[in-house]
Amino acid sequence: MDIAEAAGVSIGTVSLAINDSPLVNSETKKKIKKLSQEMGYIPNEAARSLVRKKSRQFGVIIPEISNYFYSTFIKELNSFVHSMNYGLTISISDNNPAQECMIIDEMIRNNVEGVIIVPFNERNSSPEYINKLRKVGIPFLFAVDYYDGIDACHVISDLETGMYNLVKYLISLKYTDIAYLSGDPSVITLKMRENGYRRAVEEASLQSHIIRVRAVDYTEACSVIQDCIRNGSMHRVFVCPNDMMALGVINTLRNNGISVPSECAVTGFDNVIFSSVSSVAITTVEQNIKRIAEKSFRLLIGMLDGNKPDRKEYLIKTRLIKRDSC
Amino acid sequence: MDIAEAAGVSIGTVSLAINDSPLVNSETKKKIKKLSQEMGYIPNEAARSLVRKKSRQFGVIIPEISNYFYSTFIKELNSFVHSMNYGLTISISDNNPAQECMIIDEMIRNNVEGVIIVPFNERNSSPEYINKLRKVGIPFLFAVDYYDGIDACHVISDLETGMYNLVKYLISLKYTDIAYLSGDPSVITLKMRENGYRRAVEEASLQSHIIRVRAVDYTEACSVIQDCIRNGSMHRVFVCPNDMMALGVINTLRNNGISVPSECAVTGFDNVIFSSVSSVAITTVEQNIKRIAEKSFRLLIGMLDGNKPDRKEYLIKTRLIKRDSC
DNA sequence: TTGTAGGCGTTATCAA
DNA sequence: TTGATAACGCCTACAA
């Protein structure tokens, strides 16, 4: 550390000054800070974290990054983490358990102080590798979704109530023939939505129409609706578990000369950007991504201070957004 | 290191074994590996990088993450980096020079071995803080865009040729009244597109119609087209510098009863997902994001081995995607 | 208020 | 083929 000799003090004093210790004379401190500035000194984080046994880094794992929902989550989380003077290590599992396992190891190697895991959207039959985090004493939790069988808390949207309210709203609009495009119900977040639909429809003593789709995406939505049109098995409303599917439904309907919403109503879910960008503004349910990020972060920070979360499940309120597609 | 005593060997031998050194007896190695597995040993990266002076980490800076273009770039880059057994530190500048400056410091502190900078989309009047990287000897380059005045190479799409080819294609379709929605020409990547438009139109001796917009986004596109309709200053084709704007134009036209493409043609740029998701499939120009990521990465890897890039500018070919909006 | 010295977990250089 | 030991750069007692 050449600043030491340049300033004519010992290396220990420099360290104290750099870290703003009150022990060091303010004159000396000023001199050292000025010098270190001039010499472009930048401390070595590896050495620091080695001796302090703290990295001031959090880790977050997401299934994919080129997905507006996840990337927005990252954006929000990133700003919370930075506002507390922590760094955020972002890792992408690519919907792959093996990858996720590797990432966990990586995080441990790098001494992150806490991990937020956003599970991928497929069944993960054996996520027990996640327990490695507990073994080495790194606090962690799930956000947006969770894996069954891991003892950790999770922060997710109250999807069931969200969908329930949406369908209730449809019913209040006097719709009675309401179909739901549902994916694999073994995926928790899809199951929750489906439950909301079911509950609302049953309460109103309406017939439930669940159309199973193989994948909850745009293309699949298009082809399913194409089929419905061919078969004449149309419904007055198509409720979709996400906005991309709603968009697919709308585009397919319109391309077949069926007008939305006058002949056929459609709703989405998530309120990702496309909602406002569609040819007809889509009625949808907004997930409060920022709030999920914030809550996860606060819980994690709390766990660092030894505060165990007081529940296993934290549900974040959703918001019904009424637009023009129904 | 408790593995050492458990295995009855010295700590140095354990280190060798863990790192698969051929110096150590294969029996011993096997025993040590087995033990370290059982004991759940995970090496401390901070200590490692401290002594090796290598972090096996690259850094990438992007302006925002909840943007399909950037997040796709990250996705591609991430997989290249991981395939070479490096880690990728992803940082978000949030379109903020001060933030970008802090990130650079952070990367230096963390000893990353190379940095890829994706500049933000506004003028950066004094990006000289980036030169700190050079001072400490960390190789870096620009991708997707670049800042003037920094001596580094950049890997970007050949946007000018891309736009030129698109407009030539329009001309070959016998369109003659072609307007261009252009943003701030002091932004390099917008300027390049505009130049392409100009060149094609001039070569064909057509009148050029450049409509300046304040921001190159969806809302602005909508309001500009709304104005055109009001003023009766319509054109036969609206060429947009990106797909979101094209979507805005199309939706506004259709909502005003103007059919696309029969009355009015529209084109986009970038080929982000929306292109195929619009009510009418948008003719656009694809940027080869994967190729940009790959080339940037290869150059950076090369620089680690002391290979100076042989040029300052690397242009990646774009691809014209003919669809239904014209 | 400042200097000295030990140690964080690992690798690398010798010597054995 | 292995063991001992000195770094790596920084922080932190404790001593001065």
Short mmCIF file of N, CA and C in Angstrom, two decimals, chain A residues 40 42-50 57 65-68 71-72 74-75 78-79 82 87-92 94 99 102 104-106 108-111 132 135-136 218 244 247 251 254-255 273-274 276-279, chain B residues 40 42-50 57 65-68 71-72 74-75 78-79 82 87-92 94 99 102 104-106 108-111 132 135-136 218 244 247 251 254-255 273-274 276-279:
data_model
loop_
_atom_site.label_atom_id
_atom_site.label_comp_id
_atom_site.label_asym_id
_atom_site.label_seq_id
_atom_site.Cartn_x
_atom_site.Cartn_y
_atom_site.Cartn_z
N GLY A 40 -5.68 7.39 -7.19
CA GLY A 40 -6.68 6.48 -7.76
C GLY A 40 -6.75 5.15 -7.04
N ILE A 42 -8.13 2.13 -5.16
CA ILE A 42 -9.39 1.42 -5.04
C ILE A 42 -9.14 0.15 -4.25
N PRO A 43 -9.79 0.00 -3.12
CA PRO A 43 -9.51 -1.16 -2.26
C PRO A 43 -9.84 -2.47 -2.95
N ASN A 44 -9.17 -3.50 -2.55
CA ASN A 44 -9.38 -4.83 -3.11
C ASN A 44 -10.45 -5.56 -2.30
N GLU A 45 -11.56 -5.80 -2.96
CA GLU A 45 -12.71 -6.36 -2.27
C GLU A 45 -12.45 -7.80 -1.80
N ALA A 46 -11.64 -8.51 -2.54
CA ALA A 46 -11.35 -9.89 -2.16
C ALA A 46 -10.64 -9.92 -0.82
N ALA A 47 -9.65 -9.09 -0.67
CA ALA A 47 -8.90 -9.04 0.58
C ALA A 47 -9.83 -8.62 1.72
N ARG A 48 -10.63 -7.63 1.43
CA ARG A 48 -11.57 -7.14 2.42
C ARG A 48 -12.52 -8.22 2.89
N SER A 49 -13.16 -8.85 1.91
CA SER A 49 -14.19 -9.81 2.29
C SER A 49 -13.54 -11.03 2.96
N LEU A 50 -12.29 -11.26 2.63
CA LEU A 50 -11.59 -12.39 3.25
C LEU A 50 -11.43 -12.14 4.75
N GLN A 57 -22.62 -8.53 -0.40
CA GLN A 57 -23.28 -8.91 -1.65
C GLN A 57 -24.49 -9.79 -1.35
N ILE A 65 -33.81 -14.11 -18.12
CA ILE A 65 -33.68 -12.67 -17.97
C ILE A 65 -34.45 -11.92 -19.05
N SER A 66 -34.64 -12.57 -20.19
CA SER A 66 -35.32 -11.86 -21.27
C SER A 66 -36.82 -12.08 -21.17
N ASN A 67 -37.35 -11.74 -20.04
CA ASN A 67 -38.74 -11.91 -19.72
C ASN A 67 -39.07 -10.71 -18.86
N TYR A 68 -40.01 -9.95 -19.33
CA TYR A 68 -40.25 -8.65 -18.71
C TYR A 68 -40.55 -8.75 -17.23
N SER A 71 -37.24 -9.53 -15.37
CA SER A 71 -36.26 -8.46 -15.44
C SER A 71 -36.73 -7.24 -14.66
N THR A 72 -38.04 -7.05 -14.59
CA THR A 72 -38.54 -5.95 -13.77
C THR A 72 -38.28 -6.24 -12.29
N ILE A 74 -35.83 -7.91 -11.11
CA ILE A 74 -34.41 -7.65 -10.91
C ILE A 74 -34.14 -6.16 -10.77
N LYS A 75 -34.76 -5.41 -11.65
CA LYS A 75 -34.56 -3.96 -11.61
C LYS A 75 -34.96 -3.39 -10.25
N ASN A 78 -32.66 -4.72 -7.48
CA ASN A 78 -31.35 -4.08 -7.61
C ASN A 78 -31.33 -2.72 -6.94
N SER A 79 -32.40 -1.94 -7.12
CA SER A 79 -32.32 -0.61 -6.55
C SER A 79 -32.49 -0.64 -5.03
N HIS A 82 -29.05 -1.78 -3.70
CA HIS A 82 -28.04 -0.73 -3.78
C HIS A 82 -28.29 0.40 -2.79
N GLY A 87 -24.22 -4.97 -2.81
CA GLY A 87 -24.16 -5.30 -4.23
C GLY A 87 -25.10 -6.46 -4.50
N LEU A 88 -25.50 -6.61 -5.75
CA LEU A 88 -26.39 -7.71 -6.10
C LEU A 88 -25.76 -8.58 -7.18
N THR A 89 -25.61 -9.84 -6.88
CA THR A 89 -25.10 -10.78 -7.86
C THR A 89 -26.29 -11.44 -8.54
N ILE A 90 -26.44 -11.21 -9.83
CA ILE A 90 -27.58 -11.72 -10.58
C ILE A 90 -27.17 -12.98 -11.32
N SER A 91 -27.86 -14.06 -11.10
CA SER A 91 -27.52 -15.28 -11.82
C SER A 91 -28.75 -15.88 -12.48
N ILE A 92 -28.53 -16.50 -13.62
CA ILE A 92 -29.62 -16.99 -14.43
C ILE A 92 -29.61 -18.51 -14.46
N ASP A 94 -31.69 -20.41 -16.14
CA ASP A 94 -32.03 -20.92 -17.46
C ASP A 94 -33.01 -22.09 -17.35
N GLN A 99 -28.15 -26.13 -13.35
CA GLN A 99 -27.60 -24.78 -13.39
C GLN A 99 -27.85 -24.08 -12.05
N MET A 102 -25.49 -25.27 -9.47
CA MET A 102 -24.17 -24.66 -9.66
C MET A 102 -24.12 -23.23 -9.14
N ILE A 104 -25.91 -21.93 -6.83
CA ILE A 104 -25.89 -21.93 -5.37
C ILE A 104 -24.46 -22.12 -4.85
N ASP A 105 -23.77 -23.08 -5.44
CA ASP A 105 -22.37 -23.27 -5.05
C ASP A 105 -21.56 -22.00 -5.26
N GLU A 106 -21.76 -21.41 -6.42
CA GLU A 106 -21.04 -20.19 -6.76
C GLU A 106 -21.28 -19.10 -5.71
N ILE A 108 -22.15 -19.51 -2.64
CA ILE A 108 -21.47 -19.86 -1.39
C ILE A 108 -19.98 -19.53 -1.49
N ARG A 109 -19.38 -19.95 -2.60
CA ARG A 109 -17.96 -19.65 -2.82
C ARG A 109 -17.69 -18.16 -2.69
N ASN A 110 -18.65 -17.38 -3.18
CA ASN A 110 -18.43 -15.94 -3.19
C ASN A 110 -18.95 -15.26 -1.94
N ASN A 111 -19.36 -16.11 -0.97
CA ASN A 111 -19.68 -15.52 0.32
C ASN A 111 -20.81 -14.53 0.34
N LYS A 132 -28.15 -26.58 0.89
CA LYS A 132 -26.74 -26.28 1.12
C LYS A 132 -26.58 -24.88 1.72
N LYS A 135 -27.05 -25.05 5.30
CA LYS A 135 -25.94 -25.72 5.96
C LYS A 135 -24.78 -24.75 6.23
N VAL A 136 -24.53 -23.88 5.26
CA VAL A 136 -23.43 -22.94 5.48
C VAL A 136 -23.91 -21.65 6.15
N TYR A 218 -47.92 -17.33 -26.11
CA TYR A 218 -48.62 -16.68 -27.20
C TYR A 218 -49.07 -17.66 -28.29
N MET A 244 -49.60 -12.30 -22.43
CA MET A 244 -49.17 -12.74 -23.75
C MET A 244 -50.23 -13.62 -24.38
N LEU A 247 -53.11 -11.59 -25.58
CA LEU A 247 -52.76 -10.96 -26.84
C LEU A 247 -52.94 -11.94 -27.99
N ASN A 251 -55.54 -11.32 -31.02
CA ASN A 251 -55.09 -11.24 -32.41
C ASN A 251 -55.73 -12.33 -33.27
N ARG A 254 -59.49 -11.42 -33.87
CA ARG A 254 -59.64 -10.32 -34.82
C ARG A 254 -59.27 -10.75 -36.23
N ASN A 255 -58.22 -11.54 -36.34
CA ASN A 255 -57.84 -12.02 -37.67
C ASN A 255 -58.91 -12.91 -38.27
N ILE A 273 -46.02 -4.98 -20.07
CA ILE A 273 -46.15 -3.82 -20.96
C ILE A 273 -47.15 -4.02 -22.09
N PHE A 274 -47.21 -5.23 -22.61
CA PHE A 274 -48.04 -5.47 -23.78
C PHE A 274 -49.49 -5.07 -23.58
N SER A 276 -50.89 -2.49 -22.56
CA SER A 276 -51.29 -1.17 -23.01
C SER A 276 -50.94 -0.97 -24.47
N VAL A 277 -50.32 -1.97 -25.04
CA VAL A 277 -49.72 -1.84 -26.35
C VAL A 277 -50.50 -2.66 -27.38
N SER A 278 -51.43 -3.40 -26.89
CA SER A 278 -52.24 -4.23 -27.77
C SER A 278 -53.20 -3.36 -28.59
N SER A 279 -53.72 -3.93 -29.64
CA SER A 279 -54.64 -3.15 -30.49
C SER A 279 -55.88 -2.75 -29.71
N GLY B 40 -18.73 -31.41 2.37
CA GLY B 40 -19.37 -30.26 1.74
C GLY B 40 -18.46 -29.05 1.63
N ILE B 42 -16.50 -26.13 0.13
CA ILE B 42 -16.61 -25.21 -1.00
C ILE B 42 -15.54 -24.15 -0.83
N PRO B 43 -14.64 -24.05 -1.80
CA PRO B 43 -13.52 -23.12 -1.63
C PRO B 43 -13.97 -21.67 -1.52
N ASN B 44 -13.19 -20.88 -0.87
CA ASN B 44 -13.49 -19.47 -0.69
C ASN B 44 -12.89 -18.67 -1.84
N GLU B 45 -13.77 -18.11 -2.63
CA GLU B 45 -13.34 -17.43 -3.85
C GLU B 45 -12.53 -16.17 -3.54
N ALA B 46 -12.85 -15.53 -2.45
CA ALA B 46 -12.13 -14.31 -2.09
C ALA B 46 -10.66 -14.62 -1.86
N ALA B 47 -10.40 -15.66 -1.10
CA ALA B 47 -9.03 -16.04 -0.82
C ALA B 47 -8.32 -16.43 -2.11
N ARG B 48 -9.03 -17.16 -2.91
CA ARG B 48 -8.47 -17.60 -4.18
C ARG B 48 -8.07 -16.43 -5.06
N SER B 49 -9.05 -15.54 -5.23
CA SER B 49 -8.79 -14.46 -6.18
C SER B 49 -7.73 -13.53 -5.61
N LEU B 50 -7.62 -13.49 -4.28
CA LEU B 50 -6.60 -12.65 -3.66
C LEU B 50 -5.21 -13.14 -4.03
N GLN B 57 -13.92 -13.55 -13.45
CA GLN B 57 -15.20 -12.86 -13.60
C GLN B 57 -15.08 -11.80 -14.69
N ILE B 65 -32.49 -3.17 -17.49
CA ILE B 65 -32.62 -4.62 -17.63
C ILE B 65 -34.01 -5.00 -18.12
N SER B 66 -34.99 -4.16 -17.84
CA SER B 66 -36.35 -4.53 -18.25
C SER B 66 -36.62 -4.03 -19.65
N ASN B 67 -35.77 -4.41 -20.53
CA ASN B 67 -35.82 -4.01 -21.93
C ASN B 67 -35.37 -5.23 -22.69
N TYR B 68 -36.24 -5.70 -23.54
CA TYR B 68 -36.00 -6.99 -24.17
C TYR B 68 -34.66 -7.06 -24.88
N SER B 71 -31.83 -7.28 -22.27
CA SER B 71 -31.85 -8.50 -21.48
C SER B 71 -31.50 -9.71 -22.35
N THR B 72 -31.85 -9.64 -23.63
CA THR B 72 -31.44 -10.71 -24.52
C THR B 72 -29.92 -10.71 -24.70
N ILE B 74 -27.79 -9.78 -22.52
CA ILE B 74 -27.25 -10.37 -21.28
C ILE B 74 -27.36 -11.88 -21.31
N LYS B 75 -28.52 -12.35 -21.74
CA LYS B 75 -28.73 -13.79 -21.79
C LYS B 75 -27.68 -14.47 -22.66
N ASN B 78 -24.16 -14.09 -21.18
CA ASN B 78 -24.05 -14.96 -20.01
C ASN B 78 -23.70 -16.39 -20.41
N SER B 79 -24.33 -16.86 -21.47
CA SER B 79 -24.05 -18.26 -21.78
C SER B 79 -22.67 -18.43 -22.42
N HIS B 82 -20.22 -18.25 -19.43
CA HIS B 82 -20.22 -19.46 -18.63
C HIS B 82 -19.61 -20.64 -19.35
N GLY B 87 -17.38 -16.29 -14.72
CA GLY B 87 -18.62 -15.78 -14.18
C GLY B 87 -18.89 -14.41 -14.80
N LEU B 88 -20.15 -14.00 -14.74
CA LEU B 88 -20.50 -12.70 -15.30
C LEU B 88 -21.15 -11.82 -14.23
N THR B 89 -20.55 -10.69 -14.00
CA THR B 89 -21.15 -9.74 -13.06
C THR B 89 -21.97 -8.74 -13.86
N ILE B 90 -23.27 -8.75 -13.62
CA ILE B 90 -24.18 -7.90 -14.38
C ILE B 90 -24.51 -6.65 -13.57
N SER B 91 -24.27 -5.49 -14.13
CA SER B 91 -24.59 -4.27 -13.40
C SER B 91 -25.43 -3.34 -14.26
N ILE B 92 -26.30 -2.62 -13.60
CA ILE B 92 -27.27 -1.78 -14.29
C ILE B 92 -26.98 -0.31 -14.03
N ASP B 94 -28.75 2.19 -15.17
CA ASP B 94 -29.97 2.95 -15.00
C ASP B 94 -29.92 4.27 -15.77
N GLN B 99 -23.96 6.55 -11.83
CA GLN B 99 -24.12 5.14 -11.51
C GLN B 99 -23.07 4.33 -12.28
N MET B 102 -19.75 4.58 -10.69
CA MET B 102 -19.67 3.75 -9.48
C MET B 102 -19.48 2.28 -9.82
N ILE B 104 -18.08 1.06 -12.43
CA ILE B 104 -16.71 0.82 -12.87
C ILE B 104 -15.79 0.63 -11.67
N ASP B 105 -15.95 1.49 -10.68
CA ASP B 105 -15.15 1.34 -9.46
C ASP B 105 -15.38 -0.02 -8.82
N GLU B 106 -16.66 -0.37 -8.75
CA GLU B 106 -17.02 -1.66 -8.16
C GLU B 106 -16.34 -2.81 -8.89
N ILE B 108 -13.62 -2.71 -10.58
CA ILE B 108 -12.19 -2.70 -10.29
C ILE B 108 -11.94 -3.31 -8.91
N ARG B 109 -12.71 -2.88 -7.95
CA ARG B 109 -12.57 -3.43 -6.60
C ARG B 109 -12.71 -4.94 -6.60
N ASN B 110 -13.59 -5.43 -7.47
CA ASN B 110 -13.84 -6.86 -7.48
C ASN B 110 -12.95 -7.61 -8.45
N ASN B 111 -11.98 -6.85 -9.01
CA ASN B 111 -10.98 -7.54 -9.81
C ASN B 111 -11.50 -8.27 -11.04
N LYS B 132 -10.51 4.84 -16.23
CA LYS B 132 -9.94 4.21 -15.03
C LYS B 132 -9.63 2.75 -15.29
N LYS B 135 -6.40 2.46 -16.84
CA LYS B 135 -5.33 2.78 -15.90
C LYS B 135 -4.95 1.56 -15.05
N VAL B 136 -5.97 0.80 -14.65
CA VAL B 136 -5.65 -0.36 -13.83
C VAL B 136 -5.44 -1.61 -14.67
N TYR B 218 -43.29 4.14 -27.74
CA TYR B 218 -44.65 3.83 -28.16
C TYR B 218 -45.59 5.04 -28.09
N MET B 244 -41.35 -0.94 -31.24
CA MET B 244 -42.37 -0.39 -30.35
C MET B 244 -43.08 0.78 -31.02
N LEU B 247 -45.41 -0.39 -33.64
CA LEU B 247 -46.63 -0.89 -33.02
C LEU B 247 -47.56 0.27 -32.68
N ASN B 251 -51.27 0.68 -34.29
CA ASN B 251 -52.46 0.73 -33.45
C ASN B 251 -53.22 2.04 -33.61
N ARG B 254 -55.01 2.03 -37.07
CA ARG B 254 -56.17 1.14 -37.09
C ARG B 254 -57.32 1.69 -36.25
N ASN B 255 -56.95 2.25 -35.10
CA ASN B 255 -58.00 2.83 -34.26
C ASN B 255 -58.68 4.01 -34.93
N ILE B 273 -39.63 -9.12 -29.72
CA ILE B 273 -40.74 -10.05 -29.75
C ILE B 273 -42.05 -9.48 -30.30
N PHE B 274 -42.29 -8.24 -30.02
CA PHE B 274 -43.56 -7.64 -30.40
C PHE B 274 -43.85 -7.78 -31.89
N SER B 276 -43.84 -10.13 -33.90
CA SER B 276 -44.67 -11.25 -34.33
C SER B 276 -45.97 -11.29 -33.55
N VAL B 277 -46.11 -10.36 -32.65
CA VAL B 277 -47.19 -10.40 -31.71
C VAL B 277 -48.21 -9.30 -31.99
N SER B 278 -47.84 -8.45 -32.91
CA SER B 278 -48.73 -7.36 -33.29
C SER B 278 -49.94 -7.89 -34.05
N SER B 279 -50.98 -7.07 -34.14
CA SER B 279 -52.18 -7.50 -34.85
C SER B 279 -51.88 -7.75 -36.32
#
